[in-house]
mmCIF file of C-alpha atoms in Angstrom:
data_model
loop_
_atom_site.group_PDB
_atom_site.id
_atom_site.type_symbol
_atom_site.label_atom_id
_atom_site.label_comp_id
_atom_site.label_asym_id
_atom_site.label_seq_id
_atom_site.Cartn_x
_atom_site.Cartn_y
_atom_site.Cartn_z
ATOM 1 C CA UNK A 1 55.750 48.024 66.120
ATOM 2 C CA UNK A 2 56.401 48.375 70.024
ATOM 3 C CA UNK A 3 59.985 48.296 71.607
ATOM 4 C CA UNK A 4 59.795 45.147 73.629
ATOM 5 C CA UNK A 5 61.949 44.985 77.130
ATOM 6 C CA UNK A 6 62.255 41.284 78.589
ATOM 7 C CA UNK A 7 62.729 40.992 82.183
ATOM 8 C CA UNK A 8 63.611 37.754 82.878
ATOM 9 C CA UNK A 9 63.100 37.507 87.277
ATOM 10 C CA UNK A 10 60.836 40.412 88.314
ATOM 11 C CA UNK A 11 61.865 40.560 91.510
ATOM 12 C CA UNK A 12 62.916 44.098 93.303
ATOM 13 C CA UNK A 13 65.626 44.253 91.239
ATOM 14 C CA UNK A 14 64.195 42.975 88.055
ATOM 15 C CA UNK A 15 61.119 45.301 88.612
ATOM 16 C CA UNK A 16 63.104 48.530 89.563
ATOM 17 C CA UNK A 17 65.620 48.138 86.259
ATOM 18 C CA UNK A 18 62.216 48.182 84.484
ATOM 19 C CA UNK A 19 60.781 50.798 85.670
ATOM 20 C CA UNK A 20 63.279 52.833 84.219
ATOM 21 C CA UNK A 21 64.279 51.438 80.923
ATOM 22 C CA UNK A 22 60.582 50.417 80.319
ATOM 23 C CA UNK A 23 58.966 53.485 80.179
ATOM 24 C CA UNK A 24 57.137 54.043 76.611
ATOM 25 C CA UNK A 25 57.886 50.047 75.558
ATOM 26 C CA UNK A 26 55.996 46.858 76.220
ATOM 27 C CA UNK A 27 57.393 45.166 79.064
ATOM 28 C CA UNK A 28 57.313 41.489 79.188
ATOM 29 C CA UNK A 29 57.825 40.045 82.814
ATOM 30 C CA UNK A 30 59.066 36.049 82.686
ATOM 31 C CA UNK A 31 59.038 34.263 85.505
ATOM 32 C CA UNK A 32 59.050 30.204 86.990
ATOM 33 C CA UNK A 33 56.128 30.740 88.742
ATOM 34 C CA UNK A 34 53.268 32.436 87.144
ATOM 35 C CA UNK A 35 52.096 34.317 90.277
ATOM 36 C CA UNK A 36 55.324 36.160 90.478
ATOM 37 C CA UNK A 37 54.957 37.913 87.292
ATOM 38 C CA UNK A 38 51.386 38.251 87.646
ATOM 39 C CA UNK A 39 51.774 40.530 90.964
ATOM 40 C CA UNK A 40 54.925 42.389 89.346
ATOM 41 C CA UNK A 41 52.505 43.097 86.509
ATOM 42 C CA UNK A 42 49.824 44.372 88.262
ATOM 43 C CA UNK A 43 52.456 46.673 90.441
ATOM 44 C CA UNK A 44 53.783 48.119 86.691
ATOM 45 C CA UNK A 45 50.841 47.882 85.199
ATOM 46 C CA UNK A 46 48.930 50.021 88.253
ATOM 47 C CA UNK A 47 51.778 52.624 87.482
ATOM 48 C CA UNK A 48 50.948 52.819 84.026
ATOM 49 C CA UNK A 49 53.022 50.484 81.869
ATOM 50 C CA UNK A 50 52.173 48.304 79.296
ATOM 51 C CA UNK A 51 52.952 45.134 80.584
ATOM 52 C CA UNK A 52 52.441 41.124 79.519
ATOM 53 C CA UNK A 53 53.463 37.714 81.620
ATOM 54 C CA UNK A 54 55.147 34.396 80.733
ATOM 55 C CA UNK A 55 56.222 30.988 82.626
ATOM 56 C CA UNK A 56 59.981 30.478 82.576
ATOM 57 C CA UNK A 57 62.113 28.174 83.441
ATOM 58 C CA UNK A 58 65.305 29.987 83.037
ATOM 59 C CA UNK A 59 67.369 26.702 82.277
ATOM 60 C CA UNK A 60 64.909 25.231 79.889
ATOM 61 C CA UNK A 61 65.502 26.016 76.508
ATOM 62 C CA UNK A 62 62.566 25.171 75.067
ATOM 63 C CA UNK A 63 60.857 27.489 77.500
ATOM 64 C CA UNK A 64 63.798 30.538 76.985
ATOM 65 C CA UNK A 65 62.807 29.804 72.901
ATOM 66 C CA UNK A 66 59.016 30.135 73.493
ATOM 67 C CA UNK A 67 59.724 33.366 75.421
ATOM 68 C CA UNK A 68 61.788 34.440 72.405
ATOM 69 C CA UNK A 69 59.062 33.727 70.324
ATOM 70 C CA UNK A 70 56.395 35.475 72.318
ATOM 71 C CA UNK A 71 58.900 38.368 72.381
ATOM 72 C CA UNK A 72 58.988 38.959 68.711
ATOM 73 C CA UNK A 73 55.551 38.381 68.317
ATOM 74 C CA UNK A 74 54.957 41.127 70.385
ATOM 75 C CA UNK A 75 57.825 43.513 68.829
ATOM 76 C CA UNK A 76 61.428 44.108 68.548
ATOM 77 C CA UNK A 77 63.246 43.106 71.781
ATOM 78 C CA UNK A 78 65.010 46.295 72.063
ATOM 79 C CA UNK A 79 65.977 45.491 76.125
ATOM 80 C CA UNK A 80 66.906 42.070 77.809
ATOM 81 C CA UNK A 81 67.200 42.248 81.555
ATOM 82 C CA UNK A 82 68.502 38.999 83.181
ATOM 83 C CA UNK A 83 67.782 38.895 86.851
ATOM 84 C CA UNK A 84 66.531 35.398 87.601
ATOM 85 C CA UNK A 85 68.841 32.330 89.773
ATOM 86 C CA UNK A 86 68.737 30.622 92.582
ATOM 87 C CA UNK A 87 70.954 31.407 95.325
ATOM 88 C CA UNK A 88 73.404 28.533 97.611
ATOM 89 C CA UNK A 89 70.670 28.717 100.334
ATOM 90 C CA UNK A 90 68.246 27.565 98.125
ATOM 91 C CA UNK A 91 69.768 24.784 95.680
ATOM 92 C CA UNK A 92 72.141 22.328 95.806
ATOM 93 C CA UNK A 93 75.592 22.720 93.462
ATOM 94 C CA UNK A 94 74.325 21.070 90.456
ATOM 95 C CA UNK A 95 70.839 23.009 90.371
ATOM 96 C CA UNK A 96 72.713 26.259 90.478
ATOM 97 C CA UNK A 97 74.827 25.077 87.954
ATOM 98 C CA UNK A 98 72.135 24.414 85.903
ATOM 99 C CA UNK A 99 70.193 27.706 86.027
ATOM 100 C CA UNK A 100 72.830 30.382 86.943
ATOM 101 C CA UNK A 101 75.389 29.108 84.626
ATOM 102 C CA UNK A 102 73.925 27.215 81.626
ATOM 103 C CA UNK A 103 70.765 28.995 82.112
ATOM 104 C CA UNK A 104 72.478 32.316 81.763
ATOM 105 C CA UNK A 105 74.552 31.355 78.613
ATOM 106 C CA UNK A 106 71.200 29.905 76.778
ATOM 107 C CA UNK A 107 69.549 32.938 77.548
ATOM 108 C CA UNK A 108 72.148 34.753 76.236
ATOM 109 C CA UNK A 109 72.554 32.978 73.072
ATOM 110 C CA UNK A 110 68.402 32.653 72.477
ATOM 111 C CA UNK A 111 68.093 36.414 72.609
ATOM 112 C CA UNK A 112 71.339 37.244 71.527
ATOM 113 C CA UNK A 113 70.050 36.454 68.169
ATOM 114 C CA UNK A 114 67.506 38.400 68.209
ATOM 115 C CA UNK A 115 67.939 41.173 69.735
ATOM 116 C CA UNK A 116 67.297 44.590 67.756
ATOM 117 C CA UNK A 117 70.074 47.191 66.225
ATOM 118 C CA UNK A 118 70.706 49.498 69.224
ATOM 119 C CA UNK A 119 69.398 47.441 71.903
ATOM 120 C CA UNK A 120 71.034 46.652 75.445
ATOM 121 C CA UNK A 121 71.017 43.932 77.785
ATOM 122 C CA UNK A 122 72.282 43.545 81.249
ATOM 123 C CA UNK A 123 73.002 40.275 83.424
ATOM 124 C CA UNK A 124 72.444 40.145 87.111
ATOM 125 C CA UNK A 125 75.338 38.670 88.391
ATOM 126 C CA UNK A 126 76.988 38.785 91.970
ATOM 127 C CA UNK A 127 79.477 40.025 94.546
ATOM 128 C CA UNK A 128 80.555 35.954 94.792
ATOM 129 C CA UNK A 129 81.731 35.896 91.820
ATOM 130 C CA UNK A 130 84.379 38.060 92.666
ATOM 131 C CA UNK A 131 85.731 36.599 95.797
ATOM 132 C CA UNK A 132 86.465 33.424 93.969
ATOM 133 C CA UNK A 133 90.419 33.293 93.415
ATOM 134 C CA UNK A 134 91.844 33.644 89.729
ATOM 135 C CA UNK A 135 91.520 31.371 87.220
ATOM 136 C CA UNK A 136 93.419 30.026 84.757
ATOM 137 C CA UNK A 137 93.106 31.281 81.042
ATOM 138 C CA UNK A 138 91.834 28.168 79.680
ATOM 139 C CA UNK A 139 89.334 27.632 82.775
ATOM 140 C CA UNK A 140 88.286 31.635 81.858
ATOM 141 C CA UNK A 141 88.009 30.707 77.866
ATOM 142 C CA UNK A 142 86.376 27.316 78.910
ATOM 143 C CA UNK A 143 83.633 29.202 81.282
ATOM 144 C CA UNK A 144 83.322 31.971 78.166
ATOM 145 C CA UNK A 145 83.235 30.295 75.039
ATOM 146 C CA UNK A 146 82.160 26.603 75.121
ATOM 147 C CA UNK A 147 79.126 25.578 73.690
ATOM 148 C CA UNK A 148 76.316 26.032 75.650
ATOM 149 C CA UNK A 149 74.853 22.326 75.679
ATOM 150 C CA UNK A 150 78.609 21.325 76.415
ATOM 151 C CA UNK A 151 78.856 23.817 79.339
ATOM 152 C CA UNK A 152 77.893 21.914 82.391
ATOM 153 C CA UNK A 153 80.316 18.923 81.158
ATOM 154 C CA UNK A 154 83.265 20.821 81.509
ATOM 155 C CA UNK A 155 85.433 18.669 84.099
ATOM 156 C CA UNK A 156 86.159 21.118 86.181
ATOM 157 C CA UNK A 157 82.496 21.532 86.863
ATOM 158 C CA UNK A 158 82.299 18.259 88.043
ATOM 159 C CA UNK A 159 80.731 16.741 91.365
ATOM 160 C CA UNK A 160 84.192 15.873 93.017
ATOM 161 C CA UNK A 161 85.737 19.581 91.503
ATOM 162 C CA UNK A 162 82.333 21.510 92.743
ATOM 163 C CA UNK A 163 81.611 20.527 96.253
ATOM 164 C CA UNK A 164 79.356 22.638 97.857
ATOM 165 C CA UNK A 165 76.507 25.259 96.459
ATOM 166 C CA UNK A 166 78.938 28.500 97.552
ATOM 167 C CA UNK A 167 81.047 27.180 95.450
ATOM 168 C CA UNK A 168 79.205 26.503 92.327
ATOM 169 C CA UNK A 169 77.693 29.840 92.775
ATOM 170 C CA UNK A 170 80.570 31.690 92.988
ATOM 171 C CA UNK A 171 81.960 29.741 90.026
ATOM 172 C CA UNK A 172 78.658 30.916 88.108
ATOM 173 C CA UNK A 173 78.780 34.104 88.817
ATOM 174 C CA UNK A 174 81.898 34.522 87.639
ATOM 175 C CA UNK A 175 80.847 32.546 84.754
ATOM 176 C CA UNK A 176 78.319 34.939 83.834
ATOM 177 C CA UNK A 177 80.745 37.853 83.607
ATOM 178 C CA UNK A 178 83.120 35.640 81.198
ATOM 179 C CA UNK A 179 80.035 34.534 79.079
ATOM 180 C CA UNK A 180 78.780 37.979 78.516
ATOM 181 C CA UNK A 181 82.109 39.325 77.898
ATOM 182 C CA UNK A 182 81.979 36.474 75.304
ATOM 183 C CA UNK A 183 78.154 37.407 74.104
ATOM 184 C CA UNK A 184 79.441 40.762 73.513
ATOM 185 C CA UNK A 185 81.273 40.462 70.285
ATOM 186 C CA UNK A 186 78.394 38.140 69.362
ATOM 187 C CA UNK A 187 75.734 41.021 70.152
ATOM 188 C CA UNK A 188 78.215 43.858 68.586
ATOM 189 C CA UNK A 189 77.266 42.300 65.271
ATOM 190 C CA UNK A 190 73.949 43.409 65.886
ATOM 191 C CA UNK A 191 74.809 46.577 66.938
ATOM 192 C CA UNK A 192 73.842 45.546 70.358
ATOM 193 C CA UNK A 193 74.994 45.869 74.094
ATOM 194 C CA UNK A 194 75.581 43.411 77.194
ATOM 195 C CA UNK A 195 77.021 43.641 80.357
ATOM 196 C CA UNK A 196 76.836 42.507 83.924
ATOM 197 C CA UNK A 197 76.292 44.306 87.320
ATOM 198 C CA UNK A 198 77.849 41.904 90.138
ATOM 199 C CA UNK A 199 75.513 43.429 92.894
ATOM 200 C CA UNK A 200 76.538 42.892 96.893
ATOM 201 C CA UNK A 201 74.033 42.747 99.569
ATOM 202 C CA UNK A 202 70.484 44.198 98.370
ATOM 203 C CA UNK A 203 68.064 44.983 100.297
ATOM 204 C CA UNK A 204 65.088 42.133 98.756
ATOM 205 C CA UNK A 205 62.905 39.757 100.767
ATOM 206 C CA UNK A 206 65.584 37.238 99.485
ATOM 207 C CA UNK A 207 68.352 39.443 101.252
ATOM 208 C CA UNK A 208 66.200 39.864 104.409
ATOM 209 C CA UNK A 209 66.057 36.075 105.402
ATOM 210 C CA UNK A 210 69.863 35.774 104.764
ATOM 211 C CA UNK A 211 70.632 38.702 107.079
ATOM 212 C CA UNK A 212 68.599 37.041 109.989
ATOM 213 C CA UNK A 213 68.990 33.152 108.284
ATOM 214 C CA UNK A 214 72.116 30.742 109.652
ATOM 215 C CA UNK A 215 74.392 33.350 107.958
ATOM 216 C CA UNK A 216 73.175 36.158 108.853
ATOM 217 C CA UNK A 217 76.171 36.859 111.344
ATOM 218 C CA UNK A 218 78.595 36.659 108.459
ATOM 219 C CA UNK A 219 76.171 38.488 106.190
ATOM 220 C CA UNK A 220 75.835 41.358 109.327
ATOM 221 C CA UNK A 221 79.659 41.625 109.696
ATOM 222 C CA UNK A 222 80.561 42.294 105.680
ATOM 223 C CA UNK A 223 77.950 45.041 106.390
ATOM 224 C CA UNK A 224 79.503 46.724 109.000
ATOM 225 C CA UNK A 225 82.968 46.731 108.016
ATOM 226 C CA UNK A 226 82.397 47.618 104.339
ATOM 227 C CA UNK A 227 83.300 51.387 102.853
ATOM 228 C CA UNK A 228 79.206 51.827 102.545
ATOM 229 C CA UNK A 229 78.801 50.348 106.001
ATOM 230 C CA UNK A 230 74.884 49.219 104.922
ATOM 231 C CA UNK A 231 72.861 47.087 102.437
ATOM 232 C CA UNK A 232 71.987 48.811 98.592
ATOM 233 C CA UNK A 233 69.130 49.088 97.152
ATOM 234 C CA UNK A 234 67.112 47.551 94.015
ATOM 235 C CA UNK A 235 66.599 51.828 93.020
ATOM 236 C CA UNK A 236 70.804 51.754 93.042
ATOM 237 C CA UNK A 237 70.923 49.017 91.293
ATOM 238 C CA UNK A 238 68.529 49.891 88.475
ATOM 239 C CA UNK A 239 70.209 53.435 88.332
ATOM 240 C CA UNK A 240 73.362 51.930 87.173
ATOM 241 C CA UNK A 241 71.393 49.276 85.103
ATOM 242 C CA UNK A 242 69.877 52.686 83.451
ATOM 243 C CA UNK A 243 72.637 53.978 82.236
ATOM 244 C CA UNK A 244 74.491 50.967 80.452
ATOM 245 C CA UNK A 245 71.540 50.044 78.633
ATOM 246 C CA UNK A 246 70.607 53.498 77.741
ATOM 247 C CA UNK A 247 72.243 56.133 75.477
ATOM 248 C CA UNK A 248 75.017 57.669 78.149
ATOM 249 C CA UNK A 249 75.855 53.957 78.192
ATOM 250 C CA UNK A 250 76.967 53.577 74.389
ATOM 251 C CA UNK A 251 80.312 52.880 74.441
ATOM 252 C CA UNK A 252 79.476 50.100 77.479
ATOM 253 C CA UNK A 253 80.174 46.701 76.685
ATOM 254 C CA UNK A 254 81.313 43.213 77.479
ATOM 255 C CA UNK A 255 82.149 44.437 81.018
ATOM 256 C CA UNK A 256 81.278 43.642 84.543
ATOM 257 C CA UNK A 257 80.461 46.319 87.171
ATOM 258 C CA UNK A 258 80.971 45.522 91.073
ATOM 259 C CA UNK A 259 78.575 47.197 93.052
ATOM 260 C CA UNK A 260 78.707 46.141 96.508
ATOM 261 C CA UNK A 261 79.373 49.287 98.899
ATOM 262 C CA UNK A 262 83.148 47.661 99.180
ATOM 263 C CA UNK A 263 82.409 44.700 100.433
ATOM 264 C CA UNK A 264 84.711 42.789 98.406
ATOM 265 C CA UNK A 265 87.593 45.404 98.618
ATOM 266 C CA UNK A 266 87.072 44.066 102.337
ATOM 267 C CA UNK A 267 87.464 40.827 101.636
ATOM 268 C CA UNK A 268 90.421 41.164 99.821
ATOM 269 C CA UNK A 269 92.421 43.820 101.511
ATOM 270 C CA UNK A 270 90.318 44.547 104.709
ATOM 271 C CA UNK A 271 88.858 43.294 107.567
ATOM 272 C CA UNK A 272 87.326 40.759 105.777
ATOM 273 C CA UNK A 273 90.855 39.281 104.424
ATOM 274 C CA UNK A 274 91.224 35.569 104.920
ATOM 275 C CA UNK A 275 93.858 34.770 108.111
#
């Protein structure tokens, strides 16, 4: 029976992480539009993996259940890598919302419950989600442990709480960390793994019209004053992606790693600091 690995948003980041956790397995590339996976296939599949595509829409769960069904079908889902959203250039509050937050914690709780003994997932999540400011222990609980069709209901996810799409992603983001922290006990029953990598700036077409988009000035100057002083990579961010999910990465889980050259430690204590 083959080892299955789910990639859920083949982008550069989704396709680099499986390129190195997919080697030997089938890899199963999901995506909302069908062409996507179709040319991340053909790249994997031209460099000699054993690849298959679905339609997704990452906050529809009777799409996330067919995926989980065409999963199994296939073999045990040994590897879930989460690396679909939309971003607060594209969507407006209550669309990202929708997919990065609800979408996540479905996704979570579909394969959670089926993933195999042994097996490892990992959550893209984001930089954002760490400049939002604390919140309070029942908000954290709240974003963690409510039930997923009650999620987006929560009143402090409301239109007149969540403004603008910065903020809904940030709120999401951190969301995501909280959920999977969450997930984690729920996956340690089945002797499985989750975590989150809270990526900064990555180099991606998506990153590319950002830097030179209406933001790009702001996007530029976290750049230049951050420790790294450039963009990352997808290749960094599957490197660290490796490692959780594989065997070095064991005792790995429930947590959220910030990888973002020190762009945040800017924003918080640097040149970045809010006045």
């Amino acid at each position: 029976m083959s080892e299955v690995v789910v990639v859920i948003g083949p982008g550069q980041i989704g396709q680099a992480i499986a390129r190195r956790v997919g080697v030997g397995k089938h890899v199963l590339l999901a995506d909302l539009r069908a062409e996507n996976a179709k040319s991340a296939a053909q790249v994997l599949g031209d460099a000699g993996y054993d690849v298959s595509v679905a339609t997704v829409d990452a906050s529809s769960r009777a799409d996330v259940h067919a995926l989980v069904e065409q999963a199994t079908a296939i073999g045990e889902v040994t590897r879930l890598v989460h690396a679909a959203g939309v971003s607060p250039s594209q969507a407006s509050p209550a669309t990202i919302l929708k997919v990065d937050l609800y979408g996540t914690a479905m996704i979570l709780e579909e394969f959670g419950s089926v993933i195999a003994r042994g097996g490892s997932g990992v959550v893209i999540a984001s930089q954002s989600g760490h400049r939002l400011a604390p919140l309070g222990v029942e908000q954290n609980k709240a974003l963690a442990t409510t039930p997923v069709e009650d999620l987006l209901a929560l009143p402090f996810l409301q239109p007149d709480q969540v403004k603008d799409s910065l903020h809904a992603y940030q709120l999401s983001k951190r969301g995501n960390s909280l959920r999977v922290m969450a997930e984690a006990v729920r996956w340690g029953k089945r002797g499985a793994r989750v975590n989150t990598i809270s990526p900064g700036i990555i180099m991606t077409p998506l990153a590319k019209d950002e830097l030179t988009g209406p933001r790009g000035e702001g996007y530029r100057r976290m750049l230049s004053v951050s420790a790294a002083g450039r963009a990352g990579t997808p290749d960094e961010v599957a490197s660290l992606a490796a490692l959780m999910m594989g065997p070095e990465g064991g005792f790995i889980t429930g947590s959220d790693f910030l990888m973002d050259g020190g762009v945040t430690a800017a924003y918080w204590y640097g040149e970045l600091a809010p006045q």
